[in-house]
Amino acid sequence: MRYLPLLIVTLFVVSCTKSPEKTTAEPTGPKLFTLLLPDETGVTFANNLTEGLNTNVLMYEYFYNGGGVAVGDLNGDGLDDIYFTGNMVPNRLYINKGNLKFTDATAPAGVAGRDGPWTTGVTMADVNGDGKLDLYVCHSGSVRPENRLPELFINDGNDASGIPHFTDRTAEYGLAQPTQSTQGVFFDYDRDGDLDLFQLNHNPRLLPILDPAATSALLREPNSEIGVRLYRNTNNHFTDVTEKAGLSSSALTYGLGAGVSDLNNDGWPDLYLSNDYGVPDYLYLNEQNGHFRDVLKSSLGHISNFSMGNDIADVNNDARPDIMTLDMLPEDNRRQKLLMAPDNYDKYNLSVASGFYHQTMRNMLQLNVGGGQFAEVGQLAGVSNTDWSWAPLLADYDNDGWKDLYITNGYVRDFTNMDFLKYMSDFMQNRPTNPTREDVLELVRKMPSSNVANYMFRNRGRTGGVAQFANVGAAWGITDVANSTGAAYADLDNDGDLDLVVNNANVPAFIYRNDTDKIDGKQRNHYLTVQLTGRGANTQGIGAKLMLHQNGNQQYLEQMPTRGFQSSVSPKLHVGLGQNARIDSLRIVWPTGKTQVLISPKADQVLTLREADANATYKISAPAPALFRETKSPVVFADPVITTNDFKRQPLMVNAQSFGGPCMTKADVNADGLDDVFVGGGSGQAGALLLGQKAGGFSRKPQPAFDTDRACADADAVFFDANGDTFPDLYVCSGGYGDLLPDDNSLQDRLYLNDGKGNFTKTNVLPRMLTSTACVRVADVNGDGRPDLFVGGRVVPGRYPEPPRSYLLVNGKNGTFIDQTAQLAPLLTNIGMVTDAAWADLNNDKKPELVIVGEWMPITILTLTDGKLRNETTAFLGKSQPDYYRGWWNKLLVDDLNGDGRPDLVIGNQGLNTQCRASDREPAELVYKDFDNNGKIDP
């Protein structure tokens, strides 16, 4: 007979050996993108870098950060033009002549900019509100201050040949301030109707991790050349309001990405800033009074470590903008080992203690879950590892209604190559004198170099609220290798799909034609292009929101062309519609709060929306009342700070084992009708008994027996009547890892008897069981009316992942507990590293089954047959393979979830939001032994 209790599988409850299901079929057939050659397009720009004695990556660490690209219609002919920035070569403007043919108009347009290095980012925006796009170009590098002034080119209109002409009016507009700048972002932060400027800057020198006091002092000291700047626009003159606005502008600034979006849906634009070199990012909420407040640490659980470019867009179509940041984690094992230093646990802790944040070197996708909170799901979504990456661009490239992700990638030389770093160290040590510039250049030329492909991820739709992405670079034709940095998307040929423009180092720029409209000789998916005409000085409607509804689905876009890295995309908003050409409604909310709704607008067109036609005022819906509210805890108890570093003991172990406790359990221990609470203590800290009070809250009752056992780490606890006197007694598991020996006396579990008044006395009725245990569960195993115990062993200290002992303790007639494991349940002797367990009558035979889960263990269900526990997992879960449900299980809940009177199981696994993406094709495997014969286990 087979019994099938409900096994719930959710985002965090998945088998380690089962592949996640695809939500839609992967694309087949012709490639979506075609790389057009310079001879075809006329775009010959290449960001060529010349390494020399004073110009190399060891003299200036941002030497390979590359240039940017901006796209927009500069001459008003309906075609988007392209502007490239060159670090050491002249910038270039290409006018779009149609059919993806371009002509170099840099010289007649007057936008070549000053001679010499170092140009970085570029933005197209209508800065003066005259209806024509202007250019803002940033500069940085180890050059004189006058060569680091930004350049603001104001569009004066076209000549007779249709070429726009520009005038440098940087000083006139109040922006002639020398900085180390990455990018300029124009947006209306104060909602006064014109475009203000946020300038993202960076420190050209690497600063070491400082102690908390030094870090705090440095963060309080503004630095106008290195720190970020915010300029308020008043009648086309910009005034620095950085400090007044509350933005941090210290020397601890390594800005590489700036995203603007209404992240909390209050109608005001907020800022997300990416920082390099381990300096935390910033999430600034606009407080609607000219001031911003950094809420990163209260909104995001963790962030990228070397945060590069970023993008903000709604990836799961829930009308909330999500945040994508890039980092440097390679995809494959070889490059990870070649380019990554080992994780430094102590350095991580020092960084956090110094005032930085929880940061890890990988891409992060921060899913906006509302209420000011974000859930980081980059690994779950499949976009966490893309090597040394720069520009993320979220947009619908296949017009299926979901935003895909394009990522530029590459670094000219493998600056972090472990072999090279060892060579450089030896080289420097063997020099008789300090190295000369010639020595440095020789080192640079010894540094390995590699070209890599960029990434394209197709958004496969939403599963459990999370967008799922598939790497379709090869399938879509994104296979050309280079070292790419800035990038932008635009419909360059006005055929209804987004093309790509990419700035490369040392090779010509990429122009990718999107052939979505040509696949199979017909247009596969529909689209809508929306061009905005704002009222007043914000002519492009920067900050406007677009909300489209279609057959029960919704899409949400914001008008913010500056995206990715050092670049700006076309200001025309692009919406893919899938195979359904019918649009139910389209709402535009302008930055002023005015709104208009179009019913059933036609698909497959360029739709122009004018703010002058918007007569209604948009009312922001009040958030739904929260189900829970934070309140002051009535339990006054602080857990100890654990400073143990398990990886020093076993460097190759999969995960630390010293952080399993403490625990909590409740019962009415003094028969006053109120719940009382036992809170377990960590190693060196006694547990505490807190008695419930009639007036509310708890009071701590001294327990000398607990104090005696303060050396133990309380991993789990349960109240039960051990001796039949009707009073709840207390069993406490002793866990821990750290520096414990495998048979350390502090690993002995404990049983405390209650006198009925809440006074507990330690007993010696337990067998000797020196095991780091994880859980204790109570049931009458032998039907004698007395509670027996299952105690799950968690780990053998110092010998992970050797399976520890687990125990079946039978309650004897004289009040002692007898170890009956060998007699009644011998398989418990080495069942595995148990994390949780439960007794439950799963088959309605009036006898409890024992469900056990653990790390590297299959879900195991033991039944009582002839007084012994036998493995009957297959009968309950329906799979004949014993390892089918093997995983990194960590939590078990038994409850009747569907009201049918039978217990169901909810089992928490490691999940898929992790670097270990185990599947049936690529299972996770662990091999361990004493490989180096030093007496220690090496997993």
PDB file of C-alpha atoms in Angstrom, residues 203-314:
ATOM      1  CA  ASN A 203      38.085  57.744  -6.705  1.00  0.00           C
ATOM      2  CA  PRO A 204      40.981  56.897  -9.061  1.00  0.00           C
ATOM      3  CA  ARG A 205      42.976  55.404  -6.181  1.00  0.00           C
ATOM      4  CA  LEU A 206      42.288  52.241  -4.211  1.00  0.00           C
ATOM      5  CA  LEU A 207      41.791  52.735  -0.486  1.00  0.00           C
ATOM      6  CA  PRO A 208      42.335  49.897   2.006  1.00  0.00           C
ATOM      7  CA  ILE A 209      39.663  48.624   4.357  1.00  0.00           C
ATOM      8  CA  LEU A 210      39.739  50.898   7.370  1.00  0.00           C
ATOM      9  CA  ASP A 211      38.719  50.403  10.951  1.00  0.00           C
ATOM     10  CA  PRO A 212      35.203  51.579  11.920  1.00  0.00           C
ATOM     11  CA  ALA A 213      36.349  54.945  13.316  1.00  0.00           C
ATOM     12  CA  ALA A 214      38.492  55.829  10.284  1.00  0.00           C
ATOM     13  CA  THR A 215      35.756  54.742   7.885  1.00  0.00           C
ATOM     14  CA  SER A 216      33.143  56.815   9.673  1.00  0.00           C
ATOM     15  CA  ALA A 217      35.400  59.886   9.659  1.00  0.00           C
ATOM     16  CA  LEU A 218      36.161  59.510   5.956  1.00  0.00           C
ATOM     17  CA  LEU A 219      32.494  59.098   5.053  1.00  0.00           C
ATOM     18  CA  ARG A 220      31.653  62.373   6.826  1.00  0.00           C
ATOM     19  CA  GLU A 221      34.181  64.394   4.834  1.00  0.00           C
ATOM     20  CA  PRO A 222      32.924  65.619   1.417  1.00  0.00           C
ATOM     21  CA  ASN A 223      35.231  65.542  -1.591  1.00  0.00           C
ATOM     22  CA  SER A 224      33.943  67.540  -4.532  1.00  0.00           C
ATOM     23  CA  GLU A 225      36.251  65.991  -7.146  1.00  0.00           C
ATOM     24  CA  ILE A 226      35.757  62.361  -6.167  1.00  0.00           C
ATOM     25  CA  GLY A 227      32.399  62.213  -4.425  1.00  0.00           C
ATOM     26  CA  VAL A 228      29.119  62.197  -6.340  1.00  0.00           C
ATOM     27  CA  ARG A 229      27.460  65.524  -7.156  1.00  0.00           C
ATOM     28  CA  LEU A 230      23.836  66.621  -7.466  1.00  0.00           C
ATOM     29  CA  TYR A 231      23.108  69.819  -9.383  1.00  0.00           C
ATOM     30  CA  ARG A 232      19.771  71.621  -9.275  1.00  0.00           C
ATOM     31  CA  ASN A 233      18.647  73.258 -12.517  1.00  0.00           C
ATOM     32  CA  THR A 234      17.326  76.802 -12.225  1.00  0.00           C
ATOM     33  CA  ASN A 235      16.677  78.487 -15.562  1.00  0.00           C
ATOM     34  CA  ASN A 236      19.406  76.449 -17.281  1.00  0.00           C
ATOM     35  CA  HIS A 237      21.994  77.101 -14.611  1.00  0.00           C
ATOM     36  CA  PHE A 238      23.097  74.279 -12.350  1.00  0.00           C
ATOM     37  CA  THR A 239      23.840  74.716  -8.636  1.00  0.00           C
ATOM     38  CA  ASP A 240      25.588  72.092  -6.515  1.00  0.00           C
ATOM     39  CA  VAL A 241      23.166  70.883  -3.810  1.00  0.00           C
ATOM     40  CA  THR A 242      24.919  67.603  -2.954  1.00  0.00           C
ATOM     41  CA  GLU A 243      25.377  68.128   0.766  1.00  0.00           C
ATOM     42  CA  LYS A 244      22.007  69.849   1.137  1.00  0.00           C
ATOM     43  CA  ALA A 245      20.354  66.841  -0.484  1.00  0.00           C
ATOM     44  CA  GLY A 246      21.974  64.439   1.983  1.00  0.00           C
ATOM     45  CA  LEU A 247      24.111  62.530  -0.520  1.00  0.00           C
ATOM     46  CA  SER A 248      27.388  61.043   0.667  1.00  0.00           C
ATOM     47  CA  SER A 249      30.241  62.507  -1.369  1.00  0.00           C
ATOM     48  CA  SER A 250      33.339  61.251   0.400  1.00  0.00           C
ATOM     49  CA  ALA A 251      36.582  59.882  -1.002  1.00  0.00           C
ATOM     50  CA  LEU A 252      35.068  56.435  -0.417  1.00  0.00           C
ATOM     51  CA  THR A 253      33.268  56.726  -3.740  1.00  0.00           C
ATOM     52  CA  TYR A 254      33.847  54.316  -6.594  1.00  0.00           C
ATOM     53  CA  GLY A 255      30.731  54.953  -8.630  1.00  0.00           C
ATOM     54  CA  LEU A 256      30.265  52.788 -11.708  1.00  0.00           C
ATOM     55  CA  GLY A 257      26.489  52.710 -12.090  1.00  0.00           C
ATOM     56  CA  ALA A 258      23.583  55.066 -11.429  1.00  0.00           C
ATOM     57  CA  GLY A 259      19.945  54.055 -11.778  1.00  0.00           C
ATOM     58  CA  VAL A 260      16.926  56.309 -11.341  1.00  0.00           C
ATOM     59  CA  SER A 261      13.449  54.939 -10.661  1.00  0.00           C
ATOM     60  CA  ASP A 262      10.456  55.422  -8.404  1.00  0.00           C
ATOM     61  CA  LEU A 263      11.389  52.433  -6.285  1.00  0.00           C
ATOM     62  CA  ASN A 264       8.753  52.921  -3.573  1.00  0.00           C
ATOM     63  CA  ASN A 265       5.887  54.082  -5.815  1.00  0.00           C
ATOM     64  CA  ASP A 266       5.403  57.456  -4.160  1.00  0.00           C
ATOM     65  CA  GLY A 267       5.652  59.425  -7.395  1.00  0.00           C
ATOM     66  CA  TRP A 268       9.186  60.718  -6.778  1.00  0.00           C
ATOM     67  CA  PRO A 269      12.411  59.499  -8.457  1.00  0.00           C
ATOM     68  CA  ASP A 270      14.869  57.587  -6.268  1.00  0.00           C
ATOM     69  CA  LEU A 271      18.531  56.709  -6.845  1.00  0.00           C
ATOM     70  CA  TYR A 272      20.471  53.440  -6.812  1.00  0.00           C
ATOM     71  CA  LEU A 273      24.249  53.894  -6.994  1.00  0.00           C
ATOM     72  CA  SER A 274      26.727  51.070  -7.666  1.00  0.00           C
ATOM     73  CA  ASN A 275      30.169  51.244  -6.043  1.00  0.00           C
ATOM     74  CA  ASP A 276      33.313  49.342  -6.933  1.00  0.00           C
ATOM     75  CA  TYR A 277      36.066  48.003  -4.623  1.00  0.00           C
ATOM     76  CA  GLY A 278      33.870  46.686  -1.838  1.00  0.00           C
ATOM     77  CA  VAL A 279      32.378  50.074  -0.965  1.00  0.00           C
ATOM     78  CA  PRO A 280      28.641  49.590  -0.396  1.00  0.00           C
ATOM     79  CA  ASP A 281      26.099  50.728  -2.922  1.00  0.00           C
ATOM     80  CA  TYR A 282      23.559  53.404  -2.005  1.00  0.00           C
ATOM     81  CA  LEU A 283      19.799  53.238  -2.260  1.00  0.00           C
ATOM     82  CA  TYR A 284      18.585  56.791  -1.858  1.00  0.00           C
ATOM     83  CA  LEU A 285      14.859  57.362  -1.371  1.00  0.00           C
ATOM     84  CA  ASN A 286      13.590  60.776  -2.407  1.00  0.00           C
ATOM     85  CA  GLU A 287      11.972  62.379   0.632  1.00  0.00           C
ATOM     86  CA  GLN A 288      10.018  64.837  -1.555  1.00  0.00           C
ATOM     87  CA  ASN A 289      11.654  67.884   0.046  1.00  0.00           C
ATOM     88  CA  GLY A 290      14.937  68.068  -1.846  1.00  0.00           C
ATOM     89  CA  HIS A 291      16.541  65.533   0.470  1.00  0.00           C
ATOM     90  CA  PHE A 292      17.474  61.882  -0.042  1.00  0.00           C
ATOM     91  CA  ARG A 293      17.793  59.147   2.596  1.00  0.00           C
ATOM     92  CA  ASP A 294      19.969  56.051   2.199  1.00  0.00           C
ATOM     93  CA  VAL A 295      17.875  52.973   3.051  1.00  0.00           C
ATOM     94  CA  LEU A 296      20.074  50.280   1.526  1.00  0.00           C
ATOM     95  CA  LYS A 297      20.795  48.413   4.756  1.00  0.00           C
ATOM     96  CA  SER A 298      17.141  48.318   5.759  1.00  0.00           C
ATOM     97  CA  SER A 299      15.894  47.355   2.288  1.00  0.00           C
ATOM     98  CA  LEU A 300      18.455  44.910   0.843  1.00  0.00           C
ATOM     99  CA  GLY A 301      19.849  41.872   2.641  1.00  0.00           C
ATOM    100  CA  HIS A 302      23.094  41.763   0.668  1.00  0.00           C
ATOM    101  CA  ILE A 303      24.611  43.346  -2.433  1.00  0.00           C
ATOM    102  CA  SER A 304      27.346  42.906  -5.037  1.00  0.00           C
ATOM    103  CA  ASN A 305      30.896  43.403  -3.813  1.00  0.00           C
ATOM    104  CA  PHE A 306      32.437  45.085  -6.869  1.00  0.00           C
ATOM    105  CA  SER A 307      29.251  46.660  -8.151  1.00  0.00           C
ATOM    106  CA  MET A 308      29.597  47.673 -11.785  1.00  0.00           C
ATOM    107  CA  GLY A 309      26.823  49.023 -14.007  1.00  0.00           C
ATOM    108  CA  ASN A 310      23.177  48.652 -13.052  1.00  0.00           C
ATOM    109  CA  ASP A 311      19.715  48.771 -14.547  1.00  0.00           C
ATOM    110  CA  ILE A 312      16.282  49.149 -13.006  1.00  0.00           C
ATOM    111  CA  ALA A 313      13.201  47.656 -14.648  1.00  0.00           C
ATOM    112  CA  ASP A 314      10.239  45.421 -13.873  1.00  0.00           C
TER     113      ASP A 314
END
